[in-house]
Amino acid sequence: MPPGHDPFGRRMLPQGRELTEDGGDEPFYEISNFLNRRINATTCELEYQVRWKNWGRVHQKWLPISALNNAAELLDDCDTRHPPTVEERRKFFGIFWESYYMHRKNSSIDLNVYG
């Protein structure tokens, strides 16, 4: 049987193209919800595990919070349902403090001029 031929005589529709957010070439993926969060030890950035709408578990992905600026409502919902634990807060504050300290140490401006 030739490809595209239906044995029951039904009309075959051409393959459609994926929907995009702005009409560009890149497909638009919608976030279903967030499953988990972590602090990436390499980049020291907060990441969320994303479940994509209409996609399976194998397509779940960890994305940095900087890539999720269109999902503020879902982020708030996730953080409300699962507030950060004491350990997460300590870890995040420790990373923040370390980055602040390194920035201050490498800065050419003396921050203790008035103190």
Short mmCIF file of C-alpha atoms in Angstrom, two decimals, residues 21-111:
data_model
loop_
_atom_site.label_atom_id
_atom_site.label_comp_id
_atom_site.label_asym_id
_atom_site.label_seq_id
_atom_site.Cartn_x
_atom_site.Cartn_y
_atom_site.Cartn_z
CA GLU A 21 4.22 31.80 20.43
CA ASP A 22 5.23 34.59 18.09
CA GLY A 23 4.91 32.91 14.69
CA GLY A 24 8.65 32.20 14.52
CA ASP A 25 10.38 28.92 13.77
CA GLU A 26 10.92 27.90 17.39
CA PRO A 27 8.10 25.81 18.90
CA PHE A 28 6.27 27.14 21.96
CA TYR A 29 6.18 24.84 24.97
CA GLU A 30 3.73 25.42 27.81
CA ILE A 31 4.65 24.63 31.41
CA SER A 32 2.18 22.35 33.17
CA ASN A 33 3.70 22.70 36.66
CA PHE A 34 6.91 22.61 38.67
CA LEU A 35 7.88 19.36 40.35
CA ASN A 36 10.89 20.33 42.45
CA ARG A 37 13.54 22.98 43.01
CA ARG A 38 17.25 22.88 43.73
CA ILE A 39 20.33 25.06 43.82
CA ASN A 40 22.74 24.13 41.06
CA ALA A 41 26.13 23.54 42.67
CA THR A 42 27.99 24.54 39.50
CA THR A 43 26.19 27.77 38.63
CA CYS A 44 24.89 28.60 42.14
CA GLU A 45 21.54 29.40 40.57
CA LEU A 46 18.09 28.36 41.73
CA GLU A 47 16.54 25.83 39.32
CA TYR A 48 13.07 24.32 38.99
CA GLN A 49 12.15 20.95 37.52
CA VAL A 50 9.60 21.67 34.79
CA ARG A 51 6.82 19.39 33.60
CA TRP A 52 5.70 20.39 30.11
CA LYS A 53 2.04 20.33 29.14
CA ASN A 54 1.22 17.37 26.84
CA TRP A 55 4.72 15.87 27.22
CA GLY A 56 5.82 12.78 29.16
CA ARG A 57 8.10 12.31 32.16
CA VAL A 58 11.18 11.75 30.00
CA HIS A 59 10.91 15.36 28.79
CA GLN A 60 11.01 16.94 32.27
CA LYS A 61 13.88 19.39 32.54
CA TRP A 62 15.71 21.48 35.13
CA LEU A 63 15.67 25.16 34.15
CA PRO A 64 17.27 28.13 35.92
CA ILE A 65 14.91 30.70 37.39
CA SER A 66 16.33 33.27 34.95
CA ALA A 67 14.75 31.28 32.08
CA LEU A 68 11.32 31.22 33.71
CA ASN A 69 10.34 34.90 33.63
CA ASN A 70 7.08 34.07 31.79
CA ALA A 71 5.98 31.69 34.56
CA ALA A 72 5.85 34.00 37.58
CA GLU A 73 2.36 32.87 38.60
CA LEU A 74 3.32 29.19 38.53
CA LEU A 75 6.52 29.93 40.46
CA ASP A 76 4.55 31.75 43.17
CA ASP A 77 2.11 28.85 43.35
CA CYS A 78 4.94 26.33 43.67
CA ASP A 79 6.71 28.34 46.39
CA THR A 80 3.41 28.77 48.28
CA ARG A 81 2.62 25.05 48.16
CA HIS A 82 6.21 24.03 48.95
CA PRO A 83 7.93 26.77 50.98
CA PRO A 84 11.73 26.57 51.18
CA THR A 85 13.02 24.39 54.00
CA VAL A 86 15.45 25.70 56.61
CA GLU A 87 18.24 23.80 54.86
CA GLU A 88 17.37 25.36 51.49
CA ARG A 89 17.31 28.83 53.01
CA ARG A 90 20.68 28.30 54.71
CA LYS A 91 22.19 26.93 51.53
CA PHE A 92 20.82 29.75 49.39
CA PHE A 93 21.85 32.42 51.91
CA GLY A 94 25.31 30.86 52.10
CA ILE A 95 25.69 31.00 48.33
CA PHE A 96 24.35 34.56 48.25
CA TRP A 97 26.74 35.64 51.00
CA GLU A 98 29.71 33.95 49.32
CA SER A 99 28.95 35.66 46.02
CA TYR A 100 28.47 39.03 47.78
CA TYR A 101 31.76 38.57 49.66
CA MET A 102 33.68 37.65 46.49
CA HIS A 103 32.21 40.64 44.65
CA ARG A 104 33.15 42.95 47.51
CA LYS A 105 36.63 41.45 47.80
CA ASN A 106 37.32 41.86 44.06
CA SER A 107 35.80 45.34 43.88
CA SER A 108 38.18 48.21 43.28
CA ILE A 109 35.98 50.48 45.42
CA ASP A 110 36.73 50.59 49.14
CA LEU A 111 33.38 50.05 50.83
#
